[in-house]
Amino acid sequence: MTQHFKVLYFASAKDASKTDGDKFEWSDNINSEVLTKLLLDRHPDLAPILKVSMFAVNMEYMDQDLSWTVQPGDEIAIIPPVSGG
Amino acid sequence: MKDIVKITSDIISLDEIAKAVADPKAGAISTFSGTTRDNFEDKEVKTLAYEAYIPMAEKSIQSLITSARQKWNDLIHIAIVHKIGDCPVGETSVVIAVSSGHRVQGLEAVHWLIDELKVQVPIWKKEVYTNGGPNGTDGGEMWKANNTLP
């Protein structure tokens, strides 16, 4: 059974990808570099935005210095620089 | 001790929110209101448009409130309400209201909460200009950025 994970796009990432979310097929060993490549393959216009964005996985910011891999069913969000308030 | 966290597309009322944190034990209600300013550099701003990753924003705001209660022990009720959608000039985008026994900690907590909200919480604002955007951007609008996370 193919497993999947979800990616959500916000703000400038949503404008660049022209969608608010995508479903991707899960496989082993998708770390942040592999994820970035998957995203750019699907939406090349995301490139400048990904450079300055954080990933959130299941609503937690991912530390850029720690290694992590995507799990099946994860909800990943592209978080461009925030500007609330 | 109430924590009120709300993300809404309705108009925000400072008065209602201040009333919501009132308490007989409070000697002070401290508040902050963020309002849409009509200018950015030399451009005229027509409106701000806010977008949020709502469940994470709610979680993040709640987490700030929990941290504030750890930093200051005199806080009673805390309310943070943020608008999403359009927020034209003069309208309020965010209200933070804190009741406390004495004024010092309430004022400090409000200050800290808005500063932290601006760098932590996944909410974004887009400025919509009246005459063409900066750098000739189409649609005369631009996503803003506060400080980026480290």
JSON list of C-alpha atoms in Angstrom, two decimals:
[
{"chain": "A", "resi": 1, "resn": "MET", "atom": "CA", "xyz": [0.00, 0.00, 0.00]},
{"chain": "A", "resi": 2, "resn": "THR", "atom": "CA", "xyz": [1.55, 3.32, -0.98]},
{"chain": "A", "resi": 3, "resn": "GLN", "atom": "CA", "xyz": [1.95, 5.68, 1.89]},
{"chain": "A", "resi": 4, "resn": "HIS", "atom": "CA", "xyz": [1.88, 9.43, 1.54]},
{"chain": "A", "resi": 5, "resn": "PHE", "atom": "CA", "xyz": [2.72, 12.68, 3.24]},
{"chain": "A", "resi": 6, "resn": "LYS", "atom": "CA", "xyz": [1.24, 16.11, 2.83]},
{"chain": "A", "resi": 7, "resn": "VAL", "atom": "CA", "xyz": [2.94, 19.46, 2.18]},
{"chain": "A", "resi": 8, "resn": "LEU", "atom": "CA", "xyz": [1.13, 22.75, 2.84]},
{"chain": "A", "resi": 9, "resn": "TYR", "atom": "CA", "xyz": [2.13, 26.06, 1.22]},
{"chain": "A", "resi": 10, "resn": "PHE", "atom": "CA", "xyz": [1.55, 29.48, 2.79]},
{"chain": "A", "resi": 11, "resn": "ALA", "atom": "CA", "xyz": [1.94, 33.11, 1.76]},
{"chain": "A", "resi": 12, "resn": "SER", "atom": "CA", "xyz": [4.67, 33.57, -0.88]},
{"chain": "A", "resi": 13, "resn": "ALA", "atom": "CA", "xyz": [5.07, 29.77, -1.12]},
{"chain": "A", "resi": 14, "resn": "LYS", "atom": "CA", "xyz": [1.39, 29.46, -1.99]},
{"chain": "A", "resi": 15, "resn": "ASP", "atom": "CA", "xyz": [1.72, 32.18, -4.64]},
{"chain": "A", "resi": 16, "resn": "ALA", "atom": "CA", "xyz": [4.75, 30.44, -6.14]},
{"chain": "A", "resi": 17, "resn": "SER", "atom": "CA", "xyz": [3.32, 26.92, -6.17]},
{"chain": "A", "resi": 18, "resn": "LYS", "atom": "CA", "xyz": [-0.16, 28.18, -7.11]},
{"chain": "A", "resi": 19, "resn": "THR", "atom": "CA", "xyz": [-1.71, 25.67, -4.74]},
{"chain": "A", "resi": 20, "resn": "ASP", "atom": "CA", "xyz": [-2.24, 25.44, -1.00]},
{"chain": "A", "resi": 21, "resn": "GLY", "atom": "CA", "xyz": [-1.06, 21.86, -0.69]},
{"chain": "A", "resi": 22, "resn": "ASP", "atom": "CA", "xyz": [0.31, 18.75, -2.33]},
{"chain": "A", "resi": 23, "resn": "LYS", "atom": "CA", "xyz": [0.34, 15.05, -1.59]},
{"chain": "A", "resi": 24, "resn": "PHE", "atom": "CA", "xyz": [3.59, 13.16, -2.13]},
{"chain": "A", "resi": 25, "resn": "GLU", "atom": "CA", "xyz": [4.33, 9.47, -2.13]},
{"chain": "A", "resi": 26, "resn": "TRP", "atom": "CA", "xyz": [6.38, 8.52, 0.93]},
{"chain": "A", "resi": 27, "resn": "SER", "atom": "CA", "xyz": [9.64, 6.65, 0.73]},
{"chain": "A", "resi": 28, "resn": "ASP", "atom": "CA", "xyz": [12.42, 6.01, 3.17]},
{"chain": "A", "resi": 29, "resn": "ASN", "atom": "CA", "xyz": [15.19, 8.54, 3.85]},
{"chain": "A", "resi": 30, "resn": "ILE", "atom": "CA", "xyz": [13.46, 11.73, 2.75]},
{"chain": "A", "resi": 31, "resn": "ASN", "atom": "CA", "xyz": [15.50, 14.27, 4.69]},
{"chain": "A", "resi": 32, "resn": "SER", "atom": "CA", "xyz": [15.26, 18.02, 4.25]},
{"chain": "A", "resi": 33, "resn": "GLU", "atom": "CA", "xyz": [17.55, 18.03, 1.19]},
{"chain": "A", "resi": 34, "resn": "VAL", "atom": "CA", "xyz": [15.57, 15.29, -0.53]},
{"chain": "A", "resi": 35, "resn": "LEU", "atom": "CA", "xyz": [12.32, 17.00, 0.39]},
{"chain": "A", "resi": 36, "resn": "THR", "atom": "CA", "xyz": [13.60, 20.27, -1.06]},
{"chain": "A", "resi": 37, "resn": "LYS", "atom": "CA", "xyz": [14.46, 18.53, -4.31]},
{"chain": "A", "resi": 38, "resn": "LEU", "atom": "CA", "xyz": [11.01, 16.89, -4.48]},
{"chain": "A", "resi": 39, "resn": "LEU", "atom": "CA", "xyz": [9.38, 20.27, -3.97]},
{"chain": "A", "resi": 40, "resn": "LEU", "atom": "CA", "xyz": [11.51, 21.98, -6.61]},
{"chain": "A", "resi": 41, "resn": "ASP", "atom": "CA", "xyz": [10.85, 19.20, -9.11]},
{"chain": "A", "resi": 42, "resn": "ARG", "atom": "CA", "xyz": [7.15, 19.83, -8.74]},
{"chain": "A", "resi": 43, "resn": "HIS", "atom": "CA", "xyz": [7.30, 23.62, -8.34]},
{"chain": "A", "resi": 44, "resn": "PRO", "atom": "CA", "xyz": [10.54, 25.16, -9.63]},
{"chain": "A", "resi": 45, "resn": "ASP", "atom": "CA", "xyz": [9.28, 28.64, -8.73]},
{"chain": "A", "resi": 46, "resn": "LEU", "atom": "CA", "xyz": [9.54, 27.73, -5.05]},
{"chain": "A", "resi": 47, "resn": "ALA", "atom": "CA", "xyz": [13.34, 27.95, -5.23]},
{"chain": "A", "resi": 48, "resn": "PRO", "atom": "CA", "xyz": [13.90, 31.48, -3.86]},
{"chain": "A", "resi": 49, "resn": "ILE", "atom": "CA", "xyz": [11.24, 30.97, -1.21]},
{"chain": "A", "resi": 50, "resn": "LEU", "atom": "CA", "xyz": [12.58, 27.66, 0.07]},
{"chain": "A", "resi": 51, "resn": "LYS", "atom": "CA", "xyz": [15.95, 29.33, 0.58]},
{"chain": "A", "resi": 52, "resn": "VAL", "atom": "CA", "xyz": [14.48, 31.58, 3.29]},
{"chain": "A", "resi": 53, "resn": "SER", "atom": "CA", "xyz": [11.73, 29.32, 4.64]},
{"chain": "A", "resi": 54, "resn": "MET", "atom": "CA", "xyz": [11.52, 26.91, 7.55]},
{"chain": "A", "resi": 55, "resn": "PHE", "atom": "CA", "xyz": [9.86, 23.51, 7.47]},
{"chain": "A", "resi": 56, "resn": "ALA", "atom": "CA", "xyz": [7.30, 22.64, 10.10]},
{"chain": "A", "resi": 57, "resn": "VAL", "atom": "CA", "xyz": [6.50, 18.95, 10.57]},
{"chain": "A", "resi": 58, "resn": "ASN", "atom": "CA", "xyz": [3.26, 18.14, 12.36]},
{"chain": "A", "resi": 59, "resn": "MET", "atom": "CA", "xyz": [3.15, 21.75, 13.54]},
{"chain": "A", "resi": 60, "resn": "GLU", "atom": "CA", "xyz": [6.63, 21.87, 15.04]},
{"chain": "A", "resi": 61, "resn": "TYR", "atom": "CA", "xyz": [9.41, 23.94, 13.51]},
{"chain": "A", "resi": 62, "resn": "MET", "atom": "CA", "xyz": [12.24, 21.69, 12.36]},
{"chain": "A", "resi": 63, "resn": "ASP", "atom": "CA", "xyz": [15.67, 22.66, 13.60]},
{"chain": "A", "resi": 64, "resn": "GLN", "atom": "CA", "xyz": [17.86, 23.26, 10.53]},
{"chain": "A", "resi": 65, "resn": "ASP", "atom": "CA", "xyz": [20.84, 21.75, 12.33]},
{"chain": "A", "resi": 66, "resn": "LEU", "atom": "CA", "xyz": [19.23, 18.47, 13.34]},
{"chain": "A", "resi": 67, "resn": "SER", "atom": "CA", "xyz": [18.70, 15.74, 10.79]},
{"chain": "A", "resi": 68, "resn": "TRP", "atom": "CA", "xyz": [15.19, 14.45, 10.35]},
{"chain": "A", "resi": 69, "resn": "THR", "atom": "CA", "xyz": [13.31, 12.32, 7.86]},
{"chain": "A", "resi": 70, "resn": "VAL", "atom": "CA", "xyz": [9.72, 12.41, 6.72]},
{"chain": "A", "resi": 71, "resn": "GLN", "atom": "CA", "xyz": [7.40, 9.76, 8.17]},
{"chain": "A", "resi": 72, "resn": "PRO", "atom": "CA", "xyz": [4.27, 8.43, 6.46]},
{"chain": "A", "resi": 73, "resn": "GLY", "atom": "CA", "xyz": [1.27, 10.61, 7.20]},
{"chain": "A", "resi": 74, "resn": "ASP", "atom": "CA", "xyz": [3.37, 13.63, 8.17]},
{"chain": "A", "resi": 75, "resn": "GLU", "atom": "CA", "xyz": [1.94, 17.10, 7.59]},
{"chain": "A", "resi": 76, "resn": "ILE", "atom": "CA", "xyz": [4.78, 19.32, 6.45]},
{"chain": "A", "resi": 77, "resn": "ALA", "atom": "CA", "xyz": [4.37, 23.06, 6.02]},
{"chain": "A", "resi": 78, "resn": "ILE", "atom": "CA", "xyz": [6.57, 25.51, 4.16]},
{"chain": "A", "resi": 79, "resn": "ILE", "atom": "CA", "xyz": [6.87, 28.49, 6.51]},
{"chain": "A", "resi": 80, "resn": "PRO", "atom": "CA", "xyz": [8.20, 31.60, 4.74]},
{"chain": "A", "resi": 81, "resn": "PRO", "atom": "CA", "xyz": [9.43, 34.42, 7.02]},
{"chain": "A", "resi": 82, "resn": "VAL", "atom": "CA", "xyz": [6.50, 35.23, 9.27]},
{"chain": "A", "resi": 83, "resn": "SER", "atom": "CA", "xyz": [4.84, 38.62, 9.62]},
{"chain": "A", "resi": 84, "resn": "GLY", "atom": "CA", "xyz": [1.99, 38.39, 12.08]},
{"chain": "A", "resi": 85, "resn": "GLY", "atom": "CA", "xyz": [0.92, 41.12, 14.45]},
{"chain": "B", "resi": 1, "resn": "MET", "atom": "CA", "xyz": [-6.86, 31.68, 34.99]},
{"chain": "B", "resi": 2, "resn": "LYS", "atom": "CA", "xyz": [-8.16, 31.90, 31.45]},
{"chain": "B", "resi": 3, "resn": "ASP", "atom": "CA", "xyz": [-6.10, 31.63, 28.28]},
{"chain": "B", "resi": 4, "resn": "ILE", "atom": "CA", "xyz": [-8.06, 32.96, 25.31]},
{"chain": "B", "resi": 5, "resn": "VAL", "atom": "CA", "xyz": [-6.59, 32.22, 21.89]},
{"chain": "B", "resi": 6, "resn": "LYS", "atom": "CA", "xyz": [-8.59, 33.17, 18.83]},
{"chain": "B", "resi": 7, "resn": "ILE", "atom": "CA", "xyz": [-7.88, 33.54, 15.12]},
{"chain": "B", "resi": 8, "resn": "THR", "atom": "CA", "xyz": [-10.85, 35.07, 13.40]},
{"chain": "B", "resi": 9, "resn": "SER", "atom": "CA", "xyz": [-11.97, 36.80, 10.23]},
{"chain": "B", "resi": 10, "resn": "ASP", "atom": "CA", "xyz": [-14.42, 38.90, 12.25]},
{"chain": "B", "resi": 11, "resn": "ILE", "atom": "CA", "xyz": [-13.69, 42.48, 13.29]},
{"chain": "B", "resi": 12, "resn": "ILE", "atom": "CA", "xyz": [-11.79, 42.52, 16.58]},
{"chain": "B", "resi": 13, "resn": "SER", "atom": "CA", "xyz": [-13.16, 44.53, 19.50]},
{"chain": "B", "resi": 14, "resn": "LEU", "atom": "CA", "xyz": [-10.59, 45.72, 22.03]},
{"chain": "B", "resi": 15, "resn": "ASP", "atom": "CA", "xyz": [-13.38, 46.45, 24.46]},
{"chain": "B", "resi": 16, "resn": "GLU", "atom": "CA", "xyz": [-14.82, 42.92, 24.38]},
{"chain": "B", "resi": 17, "resn": "ILE", "atom": "CA", "xyz": [-11.39, 41.37, 24.75]},
{"chain": "B", "resi": 18, "resn": "ALA", "atom": "CA", "xyz": [-10.47, 43.62, 27.69]},
{"chain": "B", "resi": 19, "resn": "LYS", "atom": "CA", "xyz": [-13.77, 42.68, 29.34]},
{"chain": "B", "resi": 20, "resn": "ALA", "atom": "CA", "xyz": [-12.97, 38.99, 28.78]},
{"chain": "B", "resi": 21, "resn": "VAL", "atom": "CA", "xyz": [-9.79, 39.25, 30.90]},
{"chain": "B", "resi": 22, "resn": "ALA", "atom": "CA", "xyz": [-11.33, 41.40, 33.65]},
{"chain": "B", "resi": 23, "resn": "ASP", "atom": "CA", "xyz": [-11.17, 39.95, 37.16]},
{"chain": "B", "resi": 24, "resn": "PRO", "atom": "CA", "xyz": [-11.88, 41.20, 40.67]},
{"chain": "B", "resi": 25, "resn": "LYS", "atom": "CA", "xyz": [-8.31, 40.28, 41.66]},
{"chain": "B", "resi": 26, "resn": "ALA", "atom": "CA", "xyz": [-6.84, 42.37, 38.83]},
{"chain": "B", "resi": 27, "resn": "GLY", "atom": "CA", "xyz": [-5.43, 45.81, 39.58]},
{"chain": "B", "resi": 28, "resn": "ALA", "atom": "CA", "xyz": [-4.54, 46.26, 35.93]},
{"chain": "B", "resi": 29, "resn": "ILE", "atom": "CA", "xyz": [-5.60, 45.25, 32.44]},
{"chain": "B", "resi": 30, "resn": "SER", "atom": "CA", "xyz": [-2.76, 45.87, 29.99]},
{"chain": "B", "resi": 31, "resn": "THR", "atom": "CA", "xyz": [-3.47, 45.76, 26.27]},
{"chain": "B", "resi": 32, "resn": "PHE", "atom": "CA", "xyz": [-1.78, 46.07, 22.88]},
{"chain": "B", "resi": 33, "resn": "SER", "atom": "CA", "xyz": [-3.64, 46.67, 19.59]},
{"chain": "B", "resi": 34, "resn": "GLY", "atom": "CA", "xyz": [-1.91, 46.32, 16.21]},
{"chain": "B", "resi": 35, "resn": "THR", "atom": "CA", "xyz": [-3.49, 48.56, 13.60]},
{"chain": "B", "resi": 36, "resn": "THR", "atom": "CA", "xyz": [-3.01, 48.89, 9.85]},
{"chain": "B", "resi": 37, "resn": "ARG", "atom": "CA", "xyz": [-0.85, 51.88, 8.97]},
{"chain": "B", "resi": 38, "resn": "ASP", "atom": "CA", "xyz": [-1.40, 53.73, 5.72]},
{"chain": "B", "resi": 39, "resn": "ASN", "atom": "CA", "xyz": [2.22, 53.76, 4.60]},
{"chain": "B", "resi": 40, "resn": "PHE", "atom": "CA", "xyz": [5.31, 51.62, 4.09]},
{"chain": "B", "resi": 41, "resn": "GLU", "atom": "CA", "xyz": [8.46, 53.54, 3.13]},
{"chain": "B", "resi": 42, "resn": "ASP", "atom": "CA", "xyz": [7.15, 55.93, 0.49]},
{"chain": "B", "resi": 43, "resn": "LYS", "atom": "CA", "xyz": [4.25, 53.76, -0.68]},
{"chain": "B", "resi": 44, "resn": "GLU", "atom": "CA", "xyz": [0.63, 54.24, 0.23]},
{"chain": "B", "resi": 45, "resn": "VAL", "atom": "CA", "xyz": [-0.93, 51.13, 1.75]},
{"chain": "B", "resi": 46, "resn": "LYS", "atom": "CA", "xyz": [-4.57, 50.40, 0.98]},
{"chain": "B", "resi": 47, "resn": "THR", "atom": "CA", "xyz": [-5.00, 47.29, 3.10]},
{"chain": "B", "resi": 48, "resn": "LEU", "atom": "CA", "xyz": [-3.19, 44.43, 4.77]},
{"chain": "B", "resi": 49, "resn": "ALA", "atom": "CA", "xyz": [-4.26, 40.85, 4.08]},
{"chain": "B", "resi": 50, "resn": "TYR", "atom": "CA", "xyz": [-3.42, 38.25, 6.72]},
{"chain": "B", "resi": 51, "resn": "GLU", "atom": "CA", "xyz": [-3.04, 34.53, 6.22]},
{"chain": "B", "resi": 52, "resn": "ALA", "atom": "CA", "xyz": [-2.40, 31.92, 8.92]},
{"chain": "B", "resi": 53, "resn": "TYR", "atom": "CA", "xyz": [-1.50, 28.24, 9.30]},
{"chain": "B", "resi": 54, "resn": "ILE", "atom": "CA", "xyz": [-4.36, 28.23, 11.72]},
{"chain": "B", "resi": 55, "resn": "PRO", "atom": "CA", "xyz": [-3.88, 25.11, 13.85]},
{"chain": "B", "resi": 56, "resn": "MET", "atom": "CA", "xyz": [-0.15, 25.75, 14.23]},
{"chain": "B", "resi": 57, "resn": "ALA", "atom": "CA", "xyz": [-0.71, 29.46, 14.91]},
{"chain": "B", "resi": 58, "resn": "GLU", "atom": "CA", "xyz": [-3.17, 28.61, 17.68]},
{"chain": "B", "resi": 59, "resn": "LYS", "atom": "CA", "xyz": [-0.73, 26.10, 19.15]},
{"chain": "B", "resi": 60, "resn": "SER", "atom": "CA", "xyz": [2.14, 28.59, 18.90]},
{"chain": "B", "resi": 61, "resn": "ILE", "atom": "CA", "xyz": [0.15, 31.40, 20.55]},
{"chain": "B", "resi": 62, "resn": "GLN", "atom": "CA", "xyz": [-0.93, 29.07, 23.37]},
{"chain": "B", "resi": 63, "resn": "SER", "atom": "CA", "xyz": [2.70, 28.12, 23.86]},
{"chain": "B", "resi": 64, "resn": "LEU", "atom": "CA", "xyz": [3.67, 31.81, 24.17]},
{"chain": "B", "resi": 65, "resn": "ILE", "atom": "CA", "xyz": [0.97, 32.28, 26.79]},
{"chain": "B", "resi": 66, "resn": "THR", "atom": "CA", "xyz": [2.26, 29.29, 28.74]},
{"chain": "B", "resi": 67, "resn": "SER", "atom": "CA", "xyz": [5.78, 30.73, 28.62]},
{"chain": "B", "resi": 68, "resn": "ALA", "atom": "CA", "xyz": [4.52, 34.12, 29.76]},
{"chain": "B", "resi": 69, "resn": "ARG", "atom": "CA", "xyz": [2.88, 32.52, 32.79]},
{"chain": "B", "resi": 70, "resn": "GLN", "atom": "CA", "xyz": [6.19, 30.87, 33.64]},
{"chain": "B", "resi": 71, "resn": "LYS", "atom": "CA", "xyz": [8.07, 34.17, 33.36]},
{"chain": "B", "resi": 72, "resn": "TRP", "atom": "CA", "xyz": [5.56, 36.29, 35.33]},
{"chain": "B", "resi": 73, "resn": "ASN", "atom": "CA", "xyz": [3.61, 34.94, 38.29]},
{"chain": "B", "resi": 74, "resn": "ASP", "atom": "CA", "xyz": [1.22, 37.85, 38.78]},
{"chain": "B", "resi": 75, "resn": "LEU", "atom": "CA", "xyz": [-0.73, 37.32, 35.53]},
{"chain": "B", "resi": 76, "resn": "ILE", "atom": "CA", "xyz": [-4.41, 36.43, 35.78]},
{"chain": "B", "resi": 77, "resn": "HIS", "atom": "CA", "xyz": [-6.15, 36.09, 32.39]},
{"chain": "B", "resi": 78, "resn": "ILE", "atom": "CA", "xyz": [-4.49, 36.37, 28.98]},
{"chain": "B", "resi": 79, "resn": "ALA", "atom": "CA", "xyz": [-6.21, 36.88, 25.62]},
{"chain": "B", "resi": 80, "resn": "ILE", "atom": "CA", "xyz": [-4.58, 36.99, 22.20]},
{"chain": "B", "resi": 81, "resn": "VAL", "atom": "CA", "xyz": [-6.89, 37.51, 19.23]},
{"chain": "B", "resi": 82, "resn": "HIS", "atom": "CA", "xyz": [-5.55, 37.81, 15.66]},
{"chain": "B", "resi": 83, "resn": "LYS", "atom": "CA", "xyz": [-7.52, 38.68, 12.54]},
{"chain": "B", "resi": 84, "resn": "ILE", "atom": "CA", "xyz": [-7.11, 36.91, 9.22]},
{"chain": "B", "resi": 85, "resn": "GLY", "atom": "CA", "xyz": [-8.32, 38.15, 5.86]},
{"chain": "B", "resi": 86, "resn": "ASP", "atom": "CA", "xyz": [-8.41, 41.81, 4.93]},
{"chain": "B", "resi": 87, "resn": "CYS", "atom": "CA", "xyz": [-7.48, 44.45, 7.45]},
{"chain": "B", "resi": 88, "resn": "PRO", "atom": "CA", "xyz": [-7.88, 47.92, 5.88]},
{"chain": "B", "resi": 89, "resn": "VAL", "atom": "CA", "xyz": [-6.15, 51.04, 7.12]},
{"chain": "B", "resi": 90, "resn": "GLY", "atom": "CA", "xyz": [-7.26, 51.96, 10.60]},
{"chain": "B", "resi": 91, "resn": "GLU", "atom": "CA", "xyz": [-8.53, 48.51, 11.48]},
{"chain": "B", "resi": 92, "resn": "THR", "atom": "CA", "xyz": [-7.12, 46.31, 14.24]},
{"chain": "B", "resi": 93, "resn": "SER", "atom": "CA", "xyz": [-5.25, 43.14, 13.27]},
{"chain": "B", "resi": 94, "resn": "VAL", "atom": "CA", "xyz": [-4.28, 41.84, 16.70]},
{"chain": "B", "resi": 95, "resn": "VAL", "atom": "CA", "xyz": [-5.18, 42.45, 20.33]},
{"chain": "B", "resi": 96, "resn": "ILE", "atom": "CA", "xyz": [-3.26, 41.20, 23.33]},
{"chain": "B", "resi": 97, "resn": "ALA", "atom": "CA", "xyz": [-4.90, 41.73, 26.73]},
{"chain": "B", "resi": 98, "resn": "VAL", "atom": "CA", "xyz": [-3.47, 40.68, 30.07]},
{"chain": "B", "resi": 99, "resn": "SER", "atom": "CA", "xyz": [-4.95, 41.16, 33.52]},
{"chain": "B", "resi": 100, "resn": "SER", "atom": "CA", "xyz": [-2.61, 41.11, 36.49]},
{"chain": "B", "resi": 101, "resn": "GLY", "atom": "CA", "xyz": [-2.67, 41.82, 40.19]},
{"chain": "B", "resi": 102, "resn": "HIS", "atom": "CA", "xyz": [-0.33, 44.79, 39.74]},
{"chain": "B", "resi": 103, "resn": "ARG", "atom": "CA", "xyz": [0.54, 46.70, 36.60]},
{"chain": "B", "resi": 104, "resn": "VAL", "atom": "CA", "xyz": [4.27, 46.02, 36.20]},
{"chain": "B", "resi": 105, "resn": "GLN", "atom": "CA", "xyz": [4.11, 42.40, 35.11]},
{"chain": "B", "resi": 106, "resn": "GLY", "atom": "CA", "xyz": [1.05, 42.90, 32.92]},
{"chain": "B", "resi": 107, "resn": "LEU", "atom": "CA", "xyz": [2.76, 45.64, 30.95]},
{"chain": "B", "resi": 108, "resn": "GLU", "atom": "CA", "xyz": [5.95, 43.59, 30.59]},
{"chain": "B", "resi": 109, "resn": "ALA", "atom": "CA", "xyz": [4.02, 40.48, 29.54]},
{"chain": "B", "resi": 110, "resn": "VAL", "atom": "CA", "xyz": [2.06, 42.34, 26.83]},
{"chain": "B", "resi": 111, "resn": "HIS", "atom": "CA", "xyz": [5.28, 43.78, 25.43]},
{"chain": "B", "resi": 112, "resn": "TRP", "atom": "CA", "xyz": [6.98, 40.39, 25.41]},
{"chain": "B", "resi": 113, "resn": "LEU", "atom": "CA", "xyz": [3.97, 38.61, 23.91]},
{"chain": "B", "resi": 114, "resn": "ILE", "atom": "CA", "xyz": [3.65, 40.90, 20.89]},
{"chain": "B", "resi": 115, "resn": "ASP", "atom": "CA", "xyz": [7.40, 40.81, 20.25]},
{"chain": "B", "resi": 116, "resn": "GLU", "atom": "CA", "xyz": [7.42, 37.01, 20.37]},
{"chain": "B", "resi": 117, "resn": "LEU", "atom": "CA", "xyz": [4.22, 36.65, 18.33]},
{"chain": "B", "resi": 118, "resn": "LYS", "atom": "CA", "xyz": [5.84, 38.66, 15.56]},
{"chain": "B", "resi": 119, "resn": "VAL", "atom": "CA", "xyz": [8.75, 36.25, 15.18]},
{"chain": "B", "resi": 120, "resn": "GLN", "atom": "CA", "xyz": [7.31, 32.86, 16.13]},
{"chain": "B", "resi": 121, "resn": "VAL", "atom": "CA", "xyz": [3.71, 32.52, 15.06]},
{"chain": "B", "resi": 122, "resn": "PRO", "atom": "CA", "xyz": [2.93, 31.25, 11.52]},
{"chain": "B", "resi": 123, "resn": "ILE", "atom": "CA", "xyz": [0.88, 34.22, 10.38]},
{"chain": "B", "resi": 124, "resn": "TRP", "atom": "CA", "xyz": [1.75, 36.34, 7.33]},
{"chain": "B", "resi": 125, "resn": "LYS", "atom": "CA", "xyz": [0.69, 39.76, 6.15]},
{"chain": "B", "resi": 126, "resn": "LYS", "atom": "CA", "xyz": [0.61, 41.04, 2.62]},
{"chain": "B", "resi": 127, "resn": "GLU", "atom": "CA", "xyz": [0.65, 44.78, 2.00]},
{"chain": "B", "resi": 128, "resn": "VAL", "atom": "CA", "xyz": [-1.64, 45.91, -0.83]},
{"chain": "B", "resi": 129, "resn": "TYR", "atom": "CA", "xyz": [-0.61, 49.30, -2.22]},
{"chain": "B", "resi": 130, "resn": "THR", "atom": "CA", "xyz": [-2.77, 51.91, -3.84]},
{"chain": "B", "resi": 131, "resn": "ASN", "atom": "CA", "xyz": [-0.37, 52.65, -6.70]},
{"chain": "B", "resi": 132, "resn": "GLY", "atom": "CA", "xyz": [1.82, 49.76, -8.03]},
{"chain": "B", "resi": 133, "resn": "GLY", "atom": "CA", "xyz": [4.09, 47.75, -5.69]},
{"chain": "B", "resi": 134, "resn": "PRO", "atom": "CA", "xyz": [7.80, 48.11, -4.87]},
{"chain": "B", "resi": 135, "resn": "ASN", "atom": "CA", "xyz": [10.23, 47.02, -7.60]},
{"chain": "B", "resi": 136, "resn": "GLY", "atom": "CA", "xyz": [7.37, 47.15, -10.07]},
{"chain": "B", "resi": 137, "resn": "THR", "atom": "CA", "xyz": [5.75, 44.01, -8.60]},
{"chain": "B", "resi": 138, "resn": "ASP", "atom": "CA", "xyz": [2.52, 42.97, -10.25]},
{"chain": "B", "resi": 139, "resn": "GLY", "atom": "CA", "xyz": [-0.75, 43.50, -8.45]},
{"chain": "B", "resi": 140, "resn": "GLY", "atom": "CA", "xyz": [0.81, 46.17, -6.26]},
{"chain": "B", "resi": 141, "resn": "GLU", "atom": "CA", "xyz": [1.29, 43.91, -3.24]},
{"chain": "B", "resi": 142, "resn": "MET", "atom": "CA", "xyz": [4.08, 42.33, -1.21]},
{"chain": "B", "resi": 143, "resn": "TRP", "atom": "CA", "xyz": [4.39, 39.68, 1.49]},
{"chain": "B", "resi": 144, "resn": "LYS", "atom": "CA", "xyz": [6.07, 41.21, 4.54]},
{"chain": "B", "resi": 145, "resn": "ALA", "atom": "CA", "xyz": [8.65, 39.57, 6.78]},
{"chain": "B", "resi": 146, "resn": "ASN", "atom": "CA", "xyz": [9.40, 40.25, 10.44]},
{"chain": "B", "resi": 147, "resn": "ASN", "atom": "CA", "xyz": [12.70, 38.86, 11.71]},
{"chain": "B", "resi": 148, "resn": "THR", "atom": "CA", "xyz": [13.32, 35.35, 10.41]},
{"chain": "B", "resi": 149, "resn": "LEU", "atom": "CA", "xyz": [13.75, 32.53, 12.90]},
{"chain": "B", "resi": 150, "resn": "PRO", "atom": "CA", "xyz": [17.37, 31.55, 13.56]}
]
